[in-house]
Amino acid sequence: MGTVLERAGWRRWKDLKETEAQELWRKGAAPVFRSNNRNSWQGCKKGLLLAYTVRSEFPAFEESIFEGVREDDHTRRADILRDNAHWMRNELNWGDSAINAYFRKKYPLDRKRDEELKSFLKRFLVWLETKRGEFVAAGREFEFDVMNVRMHSGYETEEQLHARISKLITTLNGLKNEAEVSSRVRTIIGLFYERRGWDDALMMVDRIKDPLGAAWLRYEVCEYCARNGAKGDWWERCVKALDEILGLKPDERGTLRAKYALARISRDRVGNPQRALKIILDIADPPTSLWELVTTYRVLGEKRKADSALEEIASMFPDQAPRAVWTLARFAEEDGDRKKAVALYRRLLSQPEWKKSGESSQAHQALERLGERTGGALTDKVR
C-alpha cells in the first residue's frame, strides 16, 4: 500500500496536481508504513518535504524535519537545518532534480521560470533566516553565515556576496584561538575559490600569525590557484612560498615535503630542471628520491644516468624492481632501441617472482605489440 501511495503521489506531482500528490504522500508517510515498508515511507516523506518547500508551507516543513527532536537540542536542530539547506542547494544546482523538473513543466517560458525560481528561493531563504537562532544557540553562527553565502550564490550580485564574505572576515577580529582562526580562514578561502577570487583568497593568508603555518597555507593557495586555471605567475609564487617554508626550518617531515614539491614544480612547471636536480640530490629518501632522479635526468636529457638510477632501484628494492625494469624497457623503446626494449620486456617475464605483477602483464602486451613471440622459457639478459 505504501508503494502504491508513493508512486501515485509522484504521478500526480508530475501532472502538476500538487494538492492530490501531497495528500497521497501524507497518507503514505503514516507511522503504520514505517515498519512494514520503510523505503516507500521514506519516499513519501521526501515527497512531502518537496511539496512543503515548493508551496512554501514552512510550518509543516518544520514540523516534519524536526519530528522527534527536542526544542532545546539546538545542535541536532542546526544539523537538520544544514542538511536541508544543502539538499535545497543541490536540488537547485542539479538540472534534472525534482524541483527543477517541476518548474520547467509549470513554467515553460525561460524568463517566467527564472522569475518563479528566484521568488521560490527567496521565500526559502527568508524562512531559513528565521532559524538563525538555532545556530546561535549551538555556537555555530559562523557556519550559518557561510551556508548563507553559498545559498545566495546565483541569487545575489557578486557585490552582495562579497559583502557577506566580508562580514565573515570581521569575525576573525579579536578571536584568540589560533586553531579556530586557521579553520575560519580556510573556510573563507574556500568561499573565494568558489567565486574564483584568487587574489582575495591569497590575501586571507595574512590572517595567520604563525609564520610557518602561513607559509604552508600560502603555498597551498598558490598551488590550488595554479591548478584551477587562475591566470598569472602562480607556479612562480609556489616556488617563493616553498623557499620561504624551507627558510623557516620546518621539521624533518615538513622539510622533505617542501623539497619534493619545490623540485617537482621547478622541473615540471617553471622550466628549471637544473634546480630540481640539485634539490633531489640533496634528498636521502630512497626509493622515492631515486624515482624523482630518474624523471629529472630524463628531462635533462641525461638518459644514461636515468637508466643507472633505475638499475639501482631494481637491485636495491625488490618490490620496486618490476616497475624499474618496465620503465627501463619503455625508455629503450621510446629511444628507438628495440632490441634492448625486447630483452627488458622478456626479463620481466623470466622472473618467477615478477609474474604476478602488473608490469609482467604489460610486458607481455608490449611484446605482442612489437610482434615478438611470448611463449616458452624466457631468460634473455640485457647486454
CSV table of C-alpha atoms in Angstrom, one decimal:
chain,number,residue,atom,x,y,z
A,1,MET,CA,0.0,0.0,0.0
A,2,GLY,CA,2.8,2.4,0.9
A,3,THR,CA,4.5,1.8,-2.5
A,4,VAL,CA,1.2,2.5,-4.3
A,5,LEU,CA,0.7,5.8,-2.5
A,6,GLU,CA,4.3,6.9,-3.2
A,7,ARG,CA,4.1,6.2,-6.9
A,8,ALA,CA,0.6,7.6,-7.2
A,9,GLY,CA,1.9,10.8,-5.5
A,10,TRP,CA,4.7,11.2,-8.0
A,11,ARG,CA,2.3,10.7,-10.9
A,12,ARG,CA,0.0,13.4,-9.6
A,13,TRP,CA,3.0,15.7,-8.9
A,14,LYS,CA,4.3,15.3,-12.5
A,15,ASP,CA,0.8,16.2,-13.7
A,16,LEU,CA,1.1,19.4,-11.6
A,17,LYS,CA,-1.7,18.2,-9.3
A,18,GLU,CA,0.2,19.3,-6.2
A,19,THR,CA,-2.6,19.0,-3.6
A,20,GLU,CA,-3.6,15.5,-4.7
A,21,ALA,CA,0.1,14.4,-4.6
A,22,GLN,CA,0.6,15.9,-1.2
A,23,GLU,CA,-2.4,14.1,0.2
A,24,LEU,CA,-1.2,10.8,-1.2
A,25,TRP,CA,2.2,11.3,0.3
A,26,ARG,CA,0.7,12.3,3.6
A,27,LYS,CA,-1.1,9.0,3.8
A,28,GLY,CA,2.0,7.1,2.8
A,29,ALA,CA,4.1,8.8,5.4
A,30,ALA,CA,1.8,7.5,8.2
A,31,PRO,CA,3.6,5.6,11.0
A,32,VAL,CA,1.9,2.3,10.1
A,33,PHE,CA,4.1,2.2,6.9
A,34,ARG,CA,7.4,3.0,8.6
A,35,SER,CA,8.0,-0.6,9.8
A,36,ASN,CA,6.5,-2.7,7.0
A,37,ASN,CA,7.6,-0.7,4.0
A,38,ARG,CA,10.3,1.7,5.1
A,39,ASN,CA,11.6,2.6,1.6
A,40,SER,CA,8.2,3.7,0.4
A,41,TRP,CA,7.6,5.5,3.8
A,42,GLN,CA,10.8,7.5,3.3
A,43,GLY,CA,9.9,8.2,-0.4
A,44,CYS,CA,6.6,9.7,0.8
A,45,LYS,CA,8.4,11.8,3.5
A,46,LYS,CA,10.7,13.1,0.8
A,47,GLY,CA,7.8,13.9,-1.5
A,48,LEU,CA,6.1,15.8,1.3
A,49,LEU,CA,9.2,17.9,2.0
A,50,LEU,CA,9.4,18.7,-1.7
A,51,ALA,CA,5.7,19.8,-1.7
A,52,TYR,CA,6.0,21.8,1.5
A,53,THR,CA,9.0,23.8,0.2
A,54,VAL,CA,7.7,24.4,-3.3
A,55,ARG,CA,4.4,25.5,-1.9
A,56,SER,CA,6.1,27.5,0.9
A,57,GLU,CA,4.3,25.6,3.6
A,58,PHE,CA,7.2,26.1,6.1
A,59,PRO,CA,5.3,25.4,9.4
A,60,ALA,CA,4.5,22.0,8.0
A,61,PHE,CA,8.1,21.6,6.7
A,62,GLU,CA,9.5,22.5,10.1
A,63,GLU,CA,7.2,20.0,11.8
A,64,SER,CA,8.3,17.3,9.5
A,65,ILE,CA,12.1,17.8,9.7
A,66,PHE,CA,12.1,18.4,13.5
A,67,GLU,CA,9.9,15.4,14.2
A,68,GLY,CA,11.1,13.7,17.4
A,69,VAL,CA,13.8,16.3,18.1
A,70,ARG,CA,13.6,18.3,21.4
A,71,GLU,CA,13.2,22.1,21.1
A,72,ASP,CA,16.3,22.6,23.3
A,73,ASP,CA,18.5,20.3,21.2
A,74,HIS,CA,20.0,23.1,19.2
A,75,THR,CA,22.9,21.2,17.9
A,76,ARG,CA,20.7,18.5,16.4
A,77,ARG,CA,18.3,21.1,15.0
A,78,ALA,CA,21.2,23.0,13.5
A,79,ASP,CA,22.4,19.8,11.8
A,80,ILE,CA,19.0,19.2,10.3
A,81,LEU,CA,18.7,22.7,9.0
A,82,ARG,CA,22.2,22.5,7.5
A,83,ASP,CA,21.4,19.2,5.8
A,84,ASN,CA,18.1,20.5,4.4
A,85,ALA,CA,19.8,23.7,3.1
A,86,HIS,CA,22.4,21.5,1.4
A,87,TRP,CA,19.5,19.5,-0.1
A,88,MET,CA,17.9,22.6,-1.4
A,89,ARG,CA,21.1,23.9,-2.9
A,90,ASN,CA,21.8,20.6,-4.6
A,91,GLU,CA,18.2,20.5,-6.0
A,92,LEU,CA,18.6,23.9,-7.5
A,93,ASN,CA,22.0,23.2,-9.0
A,94,TRP,CA,21.1,19.8,-10.5
A,95,GLY,CA,19.3,20.4,-13.7
A,96,ASP,CA,17.3,17.1,-13.5
A,97,SER,CA,16.2,17.5,-9.9
A,98,ALA,CA,12.6,17.2,-8.9
A,99,ILE,CA,12.3,20.9,-8.2
A,100,ASN,CA,13.8,22.0,-11.5
A,101,ALA,CA,11.7,19.4,-13.4
A,102,TYR,CA,8.6,20.8,-11.6
A,103,PHE,CA,9.4,24.4,-12.5
A,104,ARG,CA,10.2,23.5,-16.1
A,105,LYS,CA,6.9,21.9,-16.6
A,106,LYS,CA,4.9,24.5,-14.8
A,107,TYR,CA,6.6,27.5,-16.4
A,108,PRO,CA,7.8,26.5,-20.0
A,109,LEU,CA,9.0,30.0,-20.8
A,110,ASP,CA,12.6,30.6,-19.6
A,111,ARG,CA,12.1,34.1,-18.3
A,112,LYS,CA,9.0,33.3,-16.3
A,113,ARG,CA,10.6,30.1,-14.9
A,114,ASP,CA,13.7,32.0,-13.8
A,115,GLU,CA,11.5,34.6,-12.1
A,116,GLU,CA,9.5,32.0,-10.3
A,117,LEU,CA,12.6,30.0,-9.2
A,118,LYS,CA,14.1,33.2,-7.8
A,119,SER,CA,10.9,34.0,-6.0
A,120,PHE,CA,10.8,30.5,-4.6
A,121,LEU,CA,14.4,30.6,-3.4
A,122,LYS,CA,13.8,34.0,-1.8
A,123,ARG,CA,10.9,32.6,0.2
A,124,PHE,CA,13.1,29.6,1.3
A,125,LEU,CA,15.9,31.9,2.3
A,126,VAL,CA,13.6,34.2,4.3
A,127,TRP,CA,12.4,31.2,6.2
A,128,LEU,CA,15.9,29.9,6.7
A,129,GLU,CA,17.0,33.3,8.2
A,130,THR,CA,14.3,32.8,10.9
A,131,LYS,CA,16.2,29.7,12.0
A,132,ARG,CA,19.5,31.6,12.7
A,133,GLY,CA,18.8,31.4,16.4
A,134,GLU,CA,19.2,27.6,16.3
A,135,PHE,CA,22.8,28.1,15.1
A,136,VAL,CA,23.5,30.9,17.5
A,137,ALA,CA,22.3,28.8,20.4
A,138,ALA,CA,24.5,25.9,19.2
A,139,GLY,CA,27.5,28.3,19.0
A,140,ARG,CA,27.6,27.9,15.2
A,141,GLU,CA,26.6,31.3,13.8
A,142,PHE,CA,29.7,31.5,11.6
A,143,GLU,CA,28.7,28.2,10.0
A,144,PHE,CA,25.2,29.6,9.3
A,145,ASP,CA,26.7,32.7,7.6
A,146,VAL,CA,29.0,30.5,5.5
A,147,MET,CA,25.9,28.5,4.5
A,148,ASN,CA,24.1,31.7,3.6
A,149,VAL,CA,26.8,32.8,1.3
A,150,ARG,CA,26.5,29.6,-0.7
A,151,MET,CA,22.7,29.6,-0.6
A,152,HIS,CA,22.6,33.1,-2.0
A,153,SER,CA,25.1,32.3,-4.8
A,154,GLY,CA,23.3,32.8,-8.1
A,155,TYR,CA,20.6,34.8,-6.4
A,156,GLU,CA,22.5,37.9,-5.2
A,157,THR,CA,25.0,40.0,-7.1
A,158,GLU,CA,28.8,39.5,-6.7
A,159,GLU,CA,28.9,42.7,-4.7
A,160,GLN,CA,26.3,41.4,-2.2
A,161,LEU,CA,28.0,38.1,-1.9
A,162,HIS,CA,31.4,39.8,-1.3
A,163,ALA,CA,29.7,41.8,1.5
A,164,ARG,CA,28.6,38.6,3.1
A,165,ILE,CA,32.1,37.2,3.0
A,166,SER,CA,33.5,40.5,4.4
A,167,LYS,CA,31.1,40.0,7.3
A,168,LEU,CA,32.6,36.6,7.9
A,169,ILE,CA,36.1,38.1,7.8
A,170,THR,CA,35.2,40.5,10.6
A,171,THR,CA,34.5,37.6,12.9
A,172,LEU,CA,38.3,36.9,12.9
A,173,ASN,CA,38.9,40.2,14.8
A,174,GLY,CA,39.6,39.5,18.4
A,175,LEU,CA,39.4,35.8,18.0
A,176,LYS,CA,42.1,34.3,20.4
A,177,ASN,CA,42.1,30.6,19.5
A,178,GLU,CA,44.6,30.3,16.7
A,179,ALA,CA,43.2,26.9,15.6
A,180,GLU,CA,39.8,28.5,15.2
A,181,VAL,CA,41.3,31.4,13.3
A,182,SER,CA,43.0,29.0,11.0
A,183,SER,CA,39.8,27.0,10.4
A,184,ARG,CA,37.8,30.0,9.6
A,185,VAL,CA,40.5,31.4,7.3
A,186,ARG,CA,40.5,28.2,5.4
A,187,THR,CA,36.7,28.3,5.1
A,188,ILE,CA,36.7,31.8,3.8
A,189,ILE,CA,39.5,30.9,1.3
A,190,GLY,CA,37.2,28.2,0.1
A,191,LEU,CA,34.4,30.7,-0.5
A,192,PHE,CA,36.8,32.8,-2.5
A,193,TYR,CA,37.8,29.8,-4.5
A,194,GLU,CA,34.2,29.2,-5.4
A,195,ARG,CA,33.9,32.8,-6.7
A,196,ARG,CA,37.3,32.5,-8.5
A,197,GLY,CA,38.6,35.3,-6.2
A,198,TRP,CA,42.2,34.1,-6.4
A,199,ASP,CA,43.9,37.2,-5.0
A,200,ASP,CA,41.3,37.6,-2.3
A,201,ALA,CA,42.0,34.0,-1.2
A,202,LEU,CA,45.7,34.7,-1.1
A,203,MET,CA,45.2,37.8,1.0
A,204,MET,CA,43.5,35.8,3.7
A,205,VAL,CA,46.7,34.0,4.5
A,206,ASP,CA,47.9,37.2,6.2
A,207,ARG,CA,45.4,36.5,8.9
A,208,ILE,CA,47.5,33.5,10.1
A,209,LYS,CA,50.0,34.7,12.8
A,210,ASP,CA,52.3,31.6,12.8
A,211,PRO,CA,54.9,32.3,10.1
A,212,LEU,CA,55.4,28.6,9.2
A,213,GLY,CA,51.7,27.9,9.1
A,214,ALA,CA,51.1,31.0,7.0
A,215,ALA,CA,53.9,30.0,4.6
A,216,TRP,CA,52.4,26.5,4.1
A,217,LEU,CA,48.9,27.9,3.6
A,218,ARG,CA,50.3,30.5,1.1
A,219,TYR,CA,51.9,27.6,-0.9
A,220,GLU,CA,48.6,25.6,-0.8
A,221,VAL,CA,46.6,28.6,-2.1
A,222,CYS,CA,49.1,29.3,-4.8
A,223,GLU,CA,49.1,25.7,-5.9
A,224,TYR,CA,45.3,25.5,-5.9
A,225,CYS,CA,45.1,28.6,-8.0
A,226,ALA,CA,47.7,27.4,-10.4
A,227,ARG,CA,45.9,24.0,-10.9
A,228,ASN,CA,42.5,25.5,-11.3
A,229,GLY,CA,43.0,28.0,-14.1
A,230,ALA,CA,44.0,31.2,-12.4
A,231,LYS,CA,45.8,33.5,-14.7
A,232,GLY,CA,49.2,34.8,-13.6
A,233,ASP,CA,52.5,33.5,-12.2
A,234,TRP,CA,51.0,31.2,-9.6
A,235,TRP,CA,53.6,28.5,-10.1
A,236,GLU,CA,56.4,31.0,-9.5
A,237,ARG,CA,54.6,32.1,-6.4
A,238,CYS,CA,54.6,28.5,-5.3
A,239,VAL,CA,58.3,28.4,-5.6
A,240,LYS,CA,58.6,31.6,-3.5
A,241,ALA,CA,56.3,30.1,-0.8
A,242,LEU,CA,58.3,26.9,-0.7
A,243,ASP,CA,61.6,28.8,-0.4
A,244,GLU,CA,60.0,30.7,2.5
A,245,ILE,CA,59.0,27.4,4.1
A,246,LEU,CA,62.5,25.9,3.9
A,247,GLY,CA,64.0,29.2,5.2
A,248,LEU,CA,61.8,28.8,8.3
A,249,LYS,CA,63.4,25.4,9.1
A,250,PRO,CA,60.4,23.0,9.4
A,251,ASP,CA,60.7,19.6,11.0
A,252,GLU,CA,62.2,16.7,9.0
A,253,ARG,CA,58.8,15.6,7.5
A,254,GLY,CA,57.9,19.2,6.5
A,255,THR,CA,61.4,19.7,5.0
A,256,LEU,CA,61.0,16.6,2.9
A,257,ARG,CA,57.6,17.6,1.7
A,258,ALA,CA,58.7,21.1,0.8
A,259,LYS,CA,61.8,19.8,-1.0
A,260,TYR,CA,59.9,17.3,-3.1
A,261,ALA,CA,57.2,19.9,-4.0
A,262,LEU,CA,59.9,22.5,-4.9
A,263,ALA,CA,61.8,20.0,-7.1
A,264,ARG,CA,58.7,18.9,-9.0
A,265,ILE,CA,57.4,22.4,-9.6
A,266,SER,CA,60.9,23.6,-10.6
A,267,ARG,CA,61.2,20.7,-13.1
A,268,ASP,CA,57.6,20.4,-14.4
A,269,ARG,CA,56.1,23.9,-14.1
A,270,VAL,CA,58.7,26.7,-14.2
A,271,GLY,CA,61.3,25.2,-16.5
A,272,ASN,CA,64.2,24.8,-14.1
A,273,PRO,CA,65.1,21.1,-14.0
A,274,GLN,CA,68.7,22.0,-13.1
A,275,ARG,CA,67.5,23.3,-9.7
A,276,ALA,CA,65.2,20.3,-9.4
A,277,LEU,CA,68.3,18.0,-9.8
A,278,LYS,CA,70.2,19.9,-7.2
A,279,ILE,CA,67.3,19.6,-4.7
A,280,ILE,CA,66.8,15.9,-5.3
A,281,LEU,CA,70.4,15.1,-5.0
A,282,ASP,CA,70.2,16.6,-1.5
A,283,ILE,CA,67.4,14.3,-0.5
A,284,ALA,CA,68.2,10.9,1.1
A,285,ASP,CA,64.9,9.2,0.8
A,286,PRO,CA,65.2,6.1,-1.5
A,287,PRO,CA,63.4,4.8,-3.4
A,288,THR,CA,61.2,7.9,-3.8
A,289,SER,CA,64.2,10.2,-4.3
A,290,LEU,CA,65.6,7.8,-6.8
A,291,TRP,CA,62.4,7.8,-8.9
A,292,GLU,CA,62.5,11.6,-8.9
A,293,LEU,CA,66.1,11.4,-10.1
A,294,VAL,CA,65.0,9.2,-13.0
A,295,THR,CA,62.4,11.7,-14.1
A,296,THR,CA,64.7,14.7,-13.7
A,297,TYR,CA,67.6,13.1,-15.6
A,298,ARG,CA,65.2,12.2,-18.5
A,299,VAL,CA,64.0,15.8,-18.6
A,300,LEU,CA,67.6,17.0,-18.7
A,301,GLY,CA,68.4,14.5,-21.5
A,302,GLU,CA,70.9,12.5,-19.3
A,303,LYS,CA,69.5,9.2,-20.3
A,304,ARG,CA,72.4,7.0,-19.1
A,305,LYS,CA,72.1,8.5,-15.6
A,306,ALA,CA,68.4,7.8,-15.6
A,307,ASP,CA,69.0,4.2,-16.6
A,308,SER,CA,71.6,3.9,-13.9
A,309,ALA,CA,69.2,5.2,-11.3
A,310,LEU,CA,66.6,2.6,-12.4
A,311,GLU,CA,69.1,-0.2,-12.2
A,312,GLU,CA,69.9,0.9,-8.7
A,313,ILE,CA,66.3,0.8,-7.8
A,314,ALA,CA,65.9,-2.7,-9.3
A,315,SER,CA,68.8,-4.0,-7.4
A,316,MET,CA,68.2,-2.4,-4.0
A,317,PHE,CA,64.4,-2.5,-3.7
A,318,PRO,CA,62.9,-5.9,-4.8
A,319,ASP,CA,59.3,-4.7,-4.5
A,320,GLN,CA,60.1,-1.8,-6.9
A,321,ALA,CA,62.2,-4.0,-9.4
A,322,PRO,CA,59.3,-4.9,-11.8
A,323,ARG,CA,58.4,-1.2,-12.2
A,324,ALA,CA,62.0,-0.2,-12.6
A,325,VAL,CA,62.7,-2.8,-15.3
A,326,TRP,CA,59.4,-1.9,-17.1
A,327,THR,CA,60.4,1.7,-17.1
A,328,LEU,CA,63.9,0.8,-18.5
A,329,ALA,CA,62.1,-1.1,-21.3
A,330,ARG,CA,59.7,1.7,-22.0
A,331,PHE,CA,62.6,4.3,-22.2
A,332,ALA,CA,64.5,2.0,-24.5
A,333,GLU,CA,61.5,1.7,-26.8
A,334,GLU,CA,61.0,5.5,-26.7
A,335,ASP,CA,64.6,6.0,-27.6
A,336,GLY,CA,64.4,3.6,-30.6
A,337,ASP,CA,66.4,0.8,-29.1
A,338,ARG,CA,64.0,-2.0,-30.0
A,339,LYS,CA,66.5,-4.9,-29.2
A,340,LYS,CA,67.1,-3.6,-25.7
A,341,ALA,CA,63.4,-3.0,-25.1
A,342,VAL,CA,62.5,-6.5,-26.1
A,343,ALA,CA,65.2,-8.0,-23.9
A,344,LEU,CA,64.0,-6.0,-20.9
A,345,TYR,CA,60.4,-7.0,-21.5
A,346,ARG,CA,61.5,-10.6,-21.7
A,347,ARG,CA,63.4,-10.1,-18.5
A,348,LEU,CA,60.2,-9.1,-16.8
A,349,LEU,CA,58.6,-12.4,-18.0
A,350,SER,CA,61.5,-14.5,-17.0
A,351,GLN,CA,61.5,-13.8,-13.3
A,352,PRO,CA,59.1,-16.1,-11.4
A,353,GLU,CA,58.6,-13.6,-8.6
A,354,TRP,CA,57.5,-10.9,-11.0
A,355,LYS,CA,55.0,-13.0,-13.0
A,356,LYS,CA,52.0,-11.8,-10.9
A,357,SER,CA,53.0,-8.1,-11.2
A,358,GLY,CA,51.1,-5.7,-13.4
A,359,GLU,CA,54.4,-4.9,-15.2
A,360,SER,CA,54.7,-8.5,-16.3
A,361,SER,CA,51.3,-8.3,-17.9
A,362,GLN,CA,52.2,-5.1,-19.6
A,363,ALA,CA,55.4,-6.6,-20.8
A,364,HIS,CA,53.5,-9.5,-22.4
A,365,GLN,CA,51.3,-7.0,-24.2
A,366,ALA,CA,54.3,-4.9,-25.3
A,367,LEU,CA,56.0,-7.9,-26.8
A,368,GLU,CA,52.8,-8.9,-28.7
A,369,ARG,CA,52.5,-5.3,-29.9
A,370,LEU,CA,56.1,-5.5,-31.1
A,371,GLY,CA,55.4,-8.8,-32.9
A,372,GLU,CA,57.6,-10.8,-30.6
A,373,ARG,CA,57.0,-14.4,-29.5
A,374,THR,CA,56.0,-14.7,-25.8
A,375,GLY,CA,55.8,-18.4,-25.2
A,376,GLY,CA,58.4,-20.8,-23.8
A,377,ALA,CA,61.2,-20.3,-21.3
A,378,LEU,CA,62.5,-16.8,-21.5
A,379,THR,CA,65.8,-16.0,-19.9
A,380,ASP,CA,67.1,-13.2,-22.1
A,381,LYS,CA,69.6,-10.8,-20.4
A,382,VAL,CA,70.2,-7.2,-21.2
A,383,ARG,CA,73.6,-6.8,-22.8
